[in-house]
Coordinates of C-alpha atoms in Angstrom, one line a residue:
Chain A
X1 CA -55.7 103.5 169.1
X2 CA -56.8 105.8 166.3
X3 CA -59.0 104.6 163.3
X4 CA -55.6 105.2 161.3
X5 CA -53.4 102.7 163.1
X6 CA -56.2 100.4 163.4
X7 CA -56.7 100.4 159.5
X8 CA -52.9 99.9 159.0
X9 CA -53.0 97.0 161.5
X10 CA -55.8 95.3 160.0
X11 CA -54.6 95.6 156.5
X12 CA -51.3 94.2 157.4
X13 CA -51.9 91.5 159.9
X14 CA -55.4 90.6 159.0
X15 CA -56.5 91.1 162.8
X16 CA -60.1 90.8 163.4
X17 CA -61.2 94.5 163.8
X18 CA -61.8 97.5 161.5
X19 CA -64.8 99.5 160.8
X20 CA -64.7 99.8 157.1
X21 CA -64.4 96.3 156.2
X22 CA -66.5 94.1 158.6
X23 CA -67.0 91.1 156.2
X24 CA -63.4 90.0 156.7
X25 CA -63.6 90.4 160.1
X26 CA -66.1 87.8 161.0
X27 CA -65.0 84.7 162.1
X28 CA -65.9 81.5 160.8
X29 CA -66.4 82.9 157.2
X30 CA -65.4 80.4 154.9
X31 CA -62.2 81.2 152.7
X32 CA -62.6 80.8 148.9
X33 CA -59.2 80.1 146.8
X34 CA -59.0 82.9 144.3
X35 CA -55.6 83.5 143.0
X36 CA -53.1 81.0 142.3
X37 CA -49.2 81.2 143.4
X38 CA -48.3 82.3 139.7
X39 CA -51.0 85.0 139.2
X40 CA -50.0 86.4 142.7
X41 CA -46.1 86.4 142.1
X42 CA -46.6 87.7 138.5
X43 CA -48.8 90.2 139.8
X44 CA -46.5 91.9 142.3
X45 CA -43.6 91.5 140.0
X46 CA -45.5 93.5 137.5
X47 CA -46.3 96.3 140.2
X48 CA -42.3 96.6 140.9
X49 CA -41.5 96.5 137.1
X50 CA -44.1 98.8 136.1
X51 CA -43.4 101.4 138.8
X52 CA -39.8 101.6 137.7
X53 CA -40.5 101.4 134.2
X54 CA -42.9 104.5 134.1
X55 CA -40.8 106.6 136.8
X56 CA -37.6 105.9 134.6
X57 CA -39.4 106.2 131.3
X58 CA -40.5 109.9 132.4
X59 CA -36.8 110.6 133.2
X60 CA -35.9 109.2 129.7
X61 CA -38.6 111.3 128.4
X62 CA -37.3 114.5 130.0
X63 CA -34.2 114.4 127.7
X64 CA -36.3 115.1 124.7
X65 CA -39.9 116.6 126.1
X66 CA -41.6 116.7 122.8
X67 CA -43.6 113.9 120.7
X68 CA -44.6 113.7 117.2
X69 CA -45.8 111.2 114.8
X70 CA -43.9 110.1 111.8
X71 CA -40.3 108.6 111.3
X72 CA -38.1 111.7 112.3
X73 CA -38.4 114.3 114.7
X74 CA -40.2 117.6 114.3
X75 CA -38.3 120.5 116.1
X76 CA -40.3 123.3 115.0
X77 CA -43.1 123.9 117.4
X78 CA -45.1 125.9 114.8
X79 CA -45.1 123.0 112.4
X80 CA -48.6 122.2 111.3
X81 CA -48.2 119.5 108.9
X82 CA -48.7 115.7 109.9
X83 CA -45.6 115.7 111.8
X84 CA -46.8 118.8 114.2
X85 CA -46.0 118.4 117.7
X86 CA -48.6 116.3 119.6
X87 CA -47.0 117.4 123.1
X88 CA -44.1 119.8 124.0
X89 CA -43.3 120.6 127.4
X90 CA -41.0 123.8 127.7
X91 CA -40.2 126.6 129.6
X92 CA -39.9 130.4 129.3
X93 CA -37.5 131.3 132.3
X94 CA -39.6 130.3 135.2
X95 CA -42.8 129.5 133.5
X96 CA -43.5 126.1 132.6
X97 CA -45.1 125.8 129.3
X98 CA -47.0 122.7 128.0
X99 CA -48.3 122.6 124.6
X100 CA -50.9 119.8 123.6
X101 CA -52.0 119.6 120.0
X102 CA -51.5 123.5 119.6
X103 CA -53.2 124.5 122.9
X104 CA -50.9 126.0 125.2
X105 CA -51.0 125.7 128.8
X106 CA -49.1 127.3 132.0
X107 CA -48.0 124.3 134.2
X108 CA -45.3 125.6 136.2
X109 CA -44.4 123.9 139.4
X110 CA -45.3 120.5 137.9
X111 CA -44.6 120.4 134.2
X112 CA -41.8 122.5 132.4
X113 CA -40.4 124.1 135.7
X114 CA -40.7 122.3 139.1
X115 CA -38.8 122.1 142.5
X116 CA -36.1 119.6 142.9
X117 CA -33.6 119.0 145.8
X118 CA -31.1 121.5 144.1
X119 CA -34.0 124.3 143.9
X120 CA -36.4 125.1 141.2
X121 CA -35.3 123.5 137.8
X122 CA -36.1 123.4 134.0
X123 CA -37.2 120.0 133.5
X124 CA -40.5 118.5 131.9
X125 CA -41.9 115.8 134.4
X126 CA -40.9 116.9 138.2
X127 CA -38.3 115.0 140.1
X128 CA -40.9 113.4 142.2
X129 CA -42.1 111.3 139.6
X130 CA -38.7 110.5 138.0
X131 CA -35.9 107.7 138.6
X132 CA -33.4 108.9 139.2
X133 CA -34.9 112.4 140.7
X134 CA -32.1 114.5 139.1
X135 CA -31.5 114.9 135.5
X136 CA -29.9 111.6 134.6
X137 CA -30.4 110.0 131.3
X138 CA -27.9 107.3 131.5
X139 CA -29.1 105.8 134.7
X140 CA -32.6 106.2 133.7
X141 CA -31.8 103.9 130.7
X142 CA -30.0 101.2 132.8
X143 CA -33.0 101.2 135.4
X144 CA -35.4 101.0 132.1
X145 CA -33.8 98.4 130.3
X146 CA -33.3 95.9 133.0
X147 CA -36.7 96.1 134.1
X148 CA -37.8 95.7 130.5
X149 CA -36.2 92.4 130.6
X150 CA -37.9 91.7 134.1
X151 CA -41.4 92.6 132.8
X152 CA -40.7 90.5 129.5
X153 CA -39.9 87.5 131.6
X154 CA -42.7 88.0 134.1
X155 CA -45.1 88.5 131.0
X156 CA -43.8 85.2 129.3
X157 CA -44.1 83.2 132.5
X158 CA -47.9 84.5 133.1
X159 CA -48.8 83.8 129.5
X160 CA -47.5 80.3 129.5
X161 CA -49.1 79.7 132.8
X162 CA -52.3 81.3 131.4
X163 CA -52.2 79.0 128.6
X164 CA -51.3 76.0 130.2
X165 CA -53.8 76.1 133.0
X166 CA -56.5 77.4 130.9
X167 CA -56.6 80.6 133.2
X168 CA -56.7 83.2 130.4
X169 CA -59.6 81.3 128.7
X170 CA -61.6 80.4 131.6
X171 CA -61.0 83.9 133.5
X172 CA -60.3 86.6 131.2
X173 CA -61.6 85.9 127.8
X174 CA -65.2 87.1 127.9
X175 CA -68.2 84.9 126.8
X176 CA -70.5 86.2 124.1
X177 CA -73.2 86.1 126.5
X178 CA -71.4 88.2 129.1
X179 CA -71.0 90.7 126.4
X180 CA -74.4 91.5 126.6
X181 CA -74.1 92.2 130.3
X182 CA -71.9 95.2 129.7
X183 CA -74.3 98.1 130.0
X184 CA -75.8 96.6 133.1
X185 CA -72.3 95.9 134.5
X186 CA -71.2 99.6 133.8
X187 CA -74.6 101.0 135.8
X188 CA -73.8 98.8 138.5
X189 CA -70.1 99.7 138.9
X190 CA -71.2 103.4 138.8
X191 CA -73.3 102.8 141.6
X192 CA -70.3 101.3 143.3
X193 CA -71.9 97.8 143.8
X194 CA -69.6 95.0 143.4
X195 CA -69.7 91.2 144.2
X196 CA -66.2 90.4 143.5
X197 CA -66.0 87.6 145.9
X198 CA -69.3 86.5 146.9
X199 CA -71.3 83.6 145.1
X200 CA -69.4 83.4 141.8
X201 CA -65.8 83.8 142.6
X202 CA -65.0 85.0 139.0
X203 CA -64.4 88.3 137.3
X204 CA -67.3 90.2 136.0
X205 CA -67.3 91.0 132.3
X206 CA -66.1 94.7 132.9
X207 CA -63.0 93.2 134.7
X208 CA -62.6 90.4 132.0
X209 CA -62.8 93.1 129.2
X210 CA -60.2 95.5 131.1
X211 CA -57.7 92.8 132.0
X212 CA -57.9 91.4 128.6
X213 CA -57.5 94.8 126.9
X214 CA -54.5 95.7 129.1
X215 CA -52.7 92.1 129.0
X216 CA -53.2 91.7 125.2
X217 CA -53.6 94.9 123.7
X218 CA -51.9 97.6 125.8
X219 CA -49.0 95.7 127.1
X220 CA -47.9 94.3 123.7
X221 CA -48.2 97.8 121.8
X222 CA -46.2 99.2 124.5
X223 CA -43.7 96.8 124.3
X224 CA -43.4 96.4 120.6
X225 CA -43.5 100.4 120.3
X226 CA -40.5 100.1 122.8
X227 CA -38.7 97.8 120.9
X228 CA -39.1 100.0 117.7
X229 CA -37.0 102.5 119.0
X230 CA -34.1 100.4 119.3
X231 CA -32.1 100.9 116.1
X232 CA -30.7 97.2 116.3
X233 CA -34.5 95.9 116.5
X234 CA -35.0 98.6 113.6
X235 CA -32.4 96.5 111.4
X236 CA -33.8 93.2 112.4
X237 CA -37.7 94.0 112.1
X238 CA -38.0 97.0 109.9
X239 CA -41.8 96.0 109.3
X240 CA -42.1 97.0 112.7
X241 CA -41.3 100.6 112.0
X242 CA -43.9 100.7 109.4
X243 CA -46.8 99.1 111.7
X244 CA -46.3 102.0 113.8
X245 CA -45.8 104.7 111.1
X246 CA -42.2 105.5 112.2
X247 CA -40.0 105.6 115.1
X248 CA -41.4 109.1 116.3
X249 CA -45.0 107.5 116.1
X250 CA -43.9 104.5 118.1
X251 CA -42.4 106.8 120.8
X252 CA -45.7 108.9 120.9
X253 CA -47.6 105.6 121.2
X254 CA -45.1 104.2 123.8
X255 CA -45.7 107.3 125.6
X256 CA -49.7 107.3 125.3
X257 CA -49.9 103.4 126.2
X258 CA -47.9 104.0 129.6
X259 CA -50.2 106.8 130.5
X260 CA -53.1 104.2 129.7
X261 CA -51.4 101.9 132.0
X262 CA -51.2 104.4 134.7
X263 CA -55.2 105.3 134.1
X264 CA -55.8 101.6 134.2
X265 CA -53.5 101.3 137.7
X266 CA -55.6 104.2 139.1
X267 CA -59.0 102.6 138.5
X268 CA -57.7 99.2 139.5
X269 CA -56.5 100.7 142.8
X270 CA -59.8 102.6 143.5
X271 CA -61.9 99.4 142.7
X272 CA -59.6 97.3 144.8
X273 CA -60.2 99.9 147.8
X274 CA -63.9 100.2 147.4
X275 CA -64.5 96.5 146.9
X276 CA -62.8 95.3 150.0
X277 CA -59.3 96.5 150.2
X278 CA -58.1 94.2 153.3
X279 CA -60.1 91.2 151.5
X280 CA -58.5 92.0 148.0
X281 CA -54.9 92.3 149.4
X282 CA -55.2 89.3 151.4
X283 CA -56.2 87.5 148.1
X284 CA -53.4 88.8 146.0
X285 CA -51.2 88.0 149.0
X286 CA -52.4 84.6 150.6
X287 CA -54.6 83.6 147.5
X288 CA -57.4 83.3 149.7
X289 CA -60.2 85.5 150.1
X290 CA -63.1 85.6 152.6
X291 CA -66.3 84.5 150.7
X292 CA -69.3 86.8 150.6
X293 CA -67.6 89.9 150.6
X294 CA -69.6 93.1 149.6
X295 CA -69.1 96.4 149.5
X296 CA -71.1 98.9 151.3
X297 CA -69.0 102.1 150.1
Chain B
X1 CA -62.2 111.3 156.3
X2 CA -59.0 111.1 158.3
X3 CA -58.3 107.8 157.5
X4 CA -58.7 108.2 153.6
X5 CA -56.3 111.2 154.1
X6 CA -53.7 109.0 155.9
X7 CA -54.0 106.2 153.5
X8 CA -53.5 108.7 150.7
X9 CA -50.4 110.3 152.1
X10 CA -49.3 106.9 153.0
X11 CA -49.6 105.6 149.2
X12 CA -48.0 108.7 148.0
X13 CA -45.3 108.6 150.6
X14 CA -44.4 105.0 149.6
X15 CA -44.1 105.7 146.2
X16 CA -41.8 108.4 147.0
X17 CA -39.9 106.4 149.5
X18 CA -39.5 103.5 146.9
X19 CA -38.4 106.0 144.2
X20 CA -35.6 107.4 146.8
X21 CA -34.8 104.0 147.5
X22 CA -33.9 103.1 144.2
X23 CA -31.8 106.2 143.7
X24 CA -29.7 104.8 146.9
X25 CA -29.7 101.4 145.5
X26 CA -28.2 102.4 142.2
X27 CA -25.4 104.3 143.9
X28 CA -24.0 101.2 145.7
X29 CA -21.5 98.9 144.2
X30 CA -23.9 96.1 144.3
X31 CA -26.8 98.1 142.8
X32 CA -24.5 99.1 140.0
X33 CA -23.6 95.5 139.2
X34 CA -27.2 94.6 139.2
X35 CA -28.1 97.6 137.0
X36 CA -24.9 96.5 134.5
X37 CA -26.5 93.0 134.1
X38 CA -29.4 94.4 132.0
X39 CA -26.8 95.8 129.6
X40 CA -25.0 92.7 129.4
X41 CA -28.2 90.7 128.6
X42 CA -29.2 93.3 126.0
X43 CA -25.6 92.8 124.3
X44 CA -26.0 88.9 124.6
X45 CA -29.6 89.0 123.1
X46 CA -28.3 91.4 120.2
X47 CA -25.7 89.0 119.4
X48 CA -28.1 86.1 118.9
X49 CA -29.9 88.2 115.9
X50 CA -28.4 87.4 112.6
X51 CA -25.1 89.4 112.3
X52 CA -25.6 91.0 108.7
X53 CA -29.0 92.7 109.1
X54 CA -28.8 96.3 107.8
X55 CA -30.2 99.5 109.1
X56 CA -33.0 100.6 106.9
X57 CA -32.1 103.0 104.4
X58 CA -34.0 105.7 102.8
X59 CA -34.5 107.5 99.6
X60 CA -33.0 110.9 99.3
X61 CA -36.5 112.7 99.3
X62 CA -36.8 111.9 103.0
X63 CA -33.4 113.6 104.2
X64 CA -34.4 115.9 107.1
X65 CA -34.3 119.5 106.1
X66 CA -32.9 120.2 109.9
X67 CA -30.4 117.6 111.0
X68 CA -29.7 118.6 114.4
X69 CA -26.0 118.9 115.3
X70 CA -25.4 117.3 118.9
X71 CA -22.5 116.7 121.2
X72 CA -19.6 118.7 120.6
X73 CA -20.2 121.3 117.8
X74 CA -17.1 123.6 117.8
X75 CA -14.0 122.0 118.9
X76 CA -11.7 124.6 120.5
X77 CA -8.4 122.6 120.0
X78 CA -5.8 125.5 118.3
X79 CA -4.3 122.2 116.6
X80 CA -8.1 121.4 115.5
X81 CA -8.8 125.1 114.4
X82 CA -5.2 125.4 112.4
X83 CA -6.6 122.3 110.4
X84 CA -10.2 123.9 109.7
X85 CA -8.2 127.0 108.6
X86 CA -6.3 124.8 106.0
X87 CA -9.6 122.9 104.9
X88 CA -8.1 119.8 106.4
X89 CA -5.2 119.6 103.9
X90 CA -2.9 119.0 106.7
X91 CA -5.2 116.2 108.6
X92 CA -3.7 113.0 108.4
X93 CA -5.0 110.0 110.6
X94 CA -2.6 107.3 112.1
X95 CA -4.2 103.8 112.7
X96 CA -2.1 101.7 114.8
X97 CA -2.3 99.6 117.8
X98 CA -2.8 95.8 117.4
X99 CA -2.4 95.9 113.9
X100 CA 0.3 94.3 111.4
X101 CA 0.8 97.2 109.2
X102 CA 0.3 100.8 110.9
X103 CA 0.0 103.6 108.6
X104 CA -1.5 107.1 108.4
X105 CA -4.2 108.1 106.0
X106 CA -4.8 111.6 104.5
X107 CA -8.3 112.6 103.5
X108 CA -6.9 112.2 99.7
X109 CA -6.1 108.7 100.5
X110 CA -9.6 107.9 102.0
X111 CA -11.5 109.6 98.9
X112 CA -9.4 107.5 96.6
X113 CA -10.5 104.1 98.2
X114 CA -14.0 102.6 97.3
X115 CA -16.8 104.5 99.1
X116 CA -20.3 103.9 100.6
X117 CA -23.0 106.3 100.4
X118 CA -25.8 105.6 102.3
X119 CA -29.1 107.6 103.6
X120 CA -30.1 106.3 107.2
X121 CA -31.9 107.7 110.3
X122 CA -29.8 108.9 113.0
X123 CA -31.3 107.9 116.6
X124 CA -30.2 110.1 119.5
X125 CA -30.1 108.9 122.8
X126 CA -32.5 111.7 124.0
X127 CA -35.1 110.4 122.1
X128 CA -35.1 112.5 118.4
X129 CA -34.3 111.1 115.0
X130 CA -33.1 112.6 111.9
X131 CA -32.5 111.2 108.4
X132 CA -29.2 112.0 106.5
X133 CA -27.0 111.0 103.8
X134 CA -23.5 109.6 104.4
X135 CA -20.5 109.0 102.2
X136 CA -17.3 107.5 103.1
X137 CA -14.9 104.6 103.2
X138 CA -16.1 101.2 105.1
X139 CA -14.2 100.8 108.0
X140 CA -13.6 97.3 107.0
X141 CA -11.6 98.3 104.1
X142 CA -9.5 100.6 106.1
X143 CA -8.8 97.7 108.9
X144 CA -8.1 95.3 105.5
X145 CA -5.0 97.9 104.7
X146 CA -3.8 97.8 108.2
X147 CA -4.1 93.9 109.3
X148 CA -5.6 93.8 112.6
X149 CA -4.0 91.0 114.8
X150 CA -6.0 88.2 115.9
X151 CA -6.1 89.8 119.6
X152 CA -7.6 93.0 118.6
X153 CA -11.0 93.2 120.2
X154 CA -12.1 96.9 119.8
X155 CA -11.5 99.8 117.4
X156 CA -10.9 102.8 119.4
X157 CA -11.5 106.5 118.0
X158 CA -9.3 109.4 119.5
X159 CA -10.8 112.5 118.6
X160 CA -10.0 116.3 118.6
X161 CA -12.9 117.5 120.6
X162 CA -13.6 118.0 124.1
X163 CA -17.2 117.8 125.2
X164 CA -16.9 120.1 128.2
X165 CA -16.2 123.3 126.0
X166 CA -16.8 122.3 122.5
X167 CA -20.7 121.6 122.9
X168 CA -21.3 125.1 122.2
X169 CA -20.0 127.7 119.7
X170 CA -19.2 130.4 122.4
X171 CA -16.1 130.8 123.7
X172 CA -16.2 128.6 126.9
X173 CA -14.3 129.1 130.1
X174 CA -11.0 127.4 130.6
X175 CA -11.4 123.7 132.0
X176 CA -8.5 121.8 133.2
X177 CA -7.5 118.8 131.4
X178 CA -8.9 116.4 134.1
X179 CA -12.4 118.0 134.2
X180 CA -12.3 118.3 130.4
X181 CA -10.8 114.9 128.9
X182 CA -10.6 114.3 125.0
X183 CA -13.4 112.8 123.4
X184 CA -12.9 109.2 122.7
X185 CA -15.0 106.3 121.6
X186 CA -14.9 102.4 120.8
X187 CA -16.9 99.7 119.0
X188 CA -16.7 95.7 119.0
X189 CA -14.7 94.0 115.8
X190 CA -18.3 92.6 114.8
X191 CA -19.8 96.2 114.4
X192 CA -16.5 97.2 112.8
X193 CA -16.7 95.2 109.7
X194 CA -20.4 95.8 109.1
X195 CA -20.8 97.0 105.5
X196 CA -22.8 100.2 106.8
X197 CA -19.9 101.2 109.2
X198 CA -18.3 103.9 107.4
X199 CA -15.7 106.7 108.4
X200 CA -17.9 109.4 106.6
X201 CA -16.3 112.7 105.0
X202 CA -19.3 114.0 103.6
X203 CA -22.9 114.6 104.6
X204 CA -25.9 115.1 102.1
X205 CA -23.3 115.4 99.2
X206 CA -21.1 118.3 100.9
X207 CA -17.8 117.9 102.9
X208 CA -18.5 117.2 106.2
X209 CA -19.4 120.5 108.2
X210 CA -17.6 121.1 111.5
X211 CA -20.7 120.8 113.4
X212 CA -21.3 117.2 112.1
X213 CA -17.5 116.3 113.0
X214 CA -15.3 117.5 110.0
X215 CA -13.3 116.3 108.4
X216 CA -14.0 112.4 109.2
X217 CA -16.6 110.7 111.7
X218 CA -17.8 107.3 112.3
X219 CA -21.0 106.1 111.2
X220 CA -22.5 102.8 112.9
X221 CA -26.1 102.6 111.9
X222 CA -27.3 99.9 114.3
X223 CA -26.5 101.9 117.4
X224 CA -27.5 105.0 119.0
X225 CA -26.2 108.7 117.9
X226 CA -23.5 108.9 120.8
X227 CA -21.4 106.0 119.4
X228 CA -21.1 108.0 115.9
X229 CA -18.0 109.3 116.9
X230 CA -17.1 112.8 115.2
X231 CA -13.6 114.9 114.7
X232 CA -11.7 111.5 114.4
X233 CA -8.0 112.1 115.0
X234 CA -6.4 108.6 115.2
X235 CA -7.7 105.0 115.4
X236 CA -6.1 102.6 117.5
X237 CA -7.1 98.8 117.6
X238 CA -6.6 97.4 121.3
X239 CA -7.8 94.0 123.3
X240 CA -9.1 96.3 126.1
X241 CA -10.3 99.8 126.9
X242 CA -9.8 99.5 130.3
X243 CA -6.8 102.1 130.4
X244 CA -8.7 104.9 128.6
X245 CA -10.4 107.3 130.3
X246 CA -12.4 106.1 133.3
X247 CA -12.2 102.6 131.6
X248 CA -15.8 102.3 130.4
X249 CA -15.0 102.6 126.6
X250 CA -15.9 106.2 125.7
X251 CA -16.6 109.5 126.8
X252 CA -20.2 109.0 126.9
X253 CA -19.9 105.8 128.6
X254 CA -17.5 107.2 131.1
X255 CA -20.7 109.6 131.8
X256 CA -22.7 106.8 132.6
X257 CA -24.1 105.5 129.4
X258 CA -24.0 101.9 127.9
X259 CA -21.3 100.7 125.7
X260 CA -23.5 98.9 123.6
X261 CA -26.1 101.3 122.4
X262 CA -28.2 99.2 119.9
X263 CA -31.2 100.0 122.1

């Protein structure tokens, strides 16, 4: 049996072997209850919904791969006023050209020009990142809005659950005294030492702050900026346009928040892996984690 | 080391497979039905909003210097070319279907009716926005003259353009009828009688230019650009649009875009 299959079998079935996460392998370790069913279900619905929203969102972006602030669109890349282009992904024949705040980069192969199943194509984001893979704005919008509804329902369920049970107050809102621990916690994290499941089965202050920011700042701003782009919502809530500083501002902020979420997901997944992948997955699937899980990475 | 690499491949491969799976799912009838459920939900939710909310209007100072013409910009139909040559003096638009008093309107007829001028933001489905000033006759005023029958549910616009050849000013190669159907669009009666839903004959104080849909186009401000049908030839009130085109209610709808474009 190779290491890889042992690792896979271990992760999936929770078998009692595996070299890099010995704690879960020890029999007789007490299990602690970490995640309620509501947290687990809403978490995995988030995973699916955000994956589809992000990939279909990139497909939608490809229809007009350019961003600026303000209410209306700047079409002129040489514009220098407040409406100047923040991001512009274009191509010059077979060269992909990406401009960020006036700085130009050759991004051939990834942005601007990339390979598709039908050969090289002029497209902003590459086909392996977009849903559908080939250029298809109409289908991407169907995916995007269906899963926007699913995300909204999921978020609402989580919010109600969190408020009613006290999960939000207890587990996510950082205490004042905890904030004093932030510098120390950053150092601990940088040294990749965690004690996620051991003595206190609670989130540490950096986790609390991160989850709090993602759930109550990034996601709401992302959703509101998305809603602002709807002409019907624009008629219903014109103040929303002014909050964002115009429709194109909202579009730019929607894009930036989406990539902020991606950055969060990357860090989140790295943390899940280095603090004990199997035990963390187990707790987010079954709800129970092995106590005294310590990372030796 | 090998384990890490495999794991990374596994995660990347899983994401790729998930995307490919989504694509395949969307091509099945069940998958399409599921995706359509989202549009129905959006339309039902939009109907819960107060019906009389107007799209924001802007001062003339905010009119875009460049208003991007999109979709068809140069209809090649000889009948249309003849109309352009005669400055639309011969243009006349029949309004019929499920109405009590079908009749035709010339541009002079429409200009003699009460008009509405509005400076609004045009939001393209692609993501860009431009602000323009539109002057025209409220569609509700035209409908009042032809008296819709109670069973009329949709206002259908039949147009002069064919997107397959008319999106460019260059002479496009000949396409057969089937692959280059005439443009059409439809809207519901609720949106049709909105005060900002107008049949516009002027843009930014000038006669509507050809690239923006001369001589008459629809402005429906609470929906995306592609519902703002250009080059109107005739109007028909119907109880169903299933018999037209591919049955989805419009040229862009037949191409896979939502019929309700309020989002």
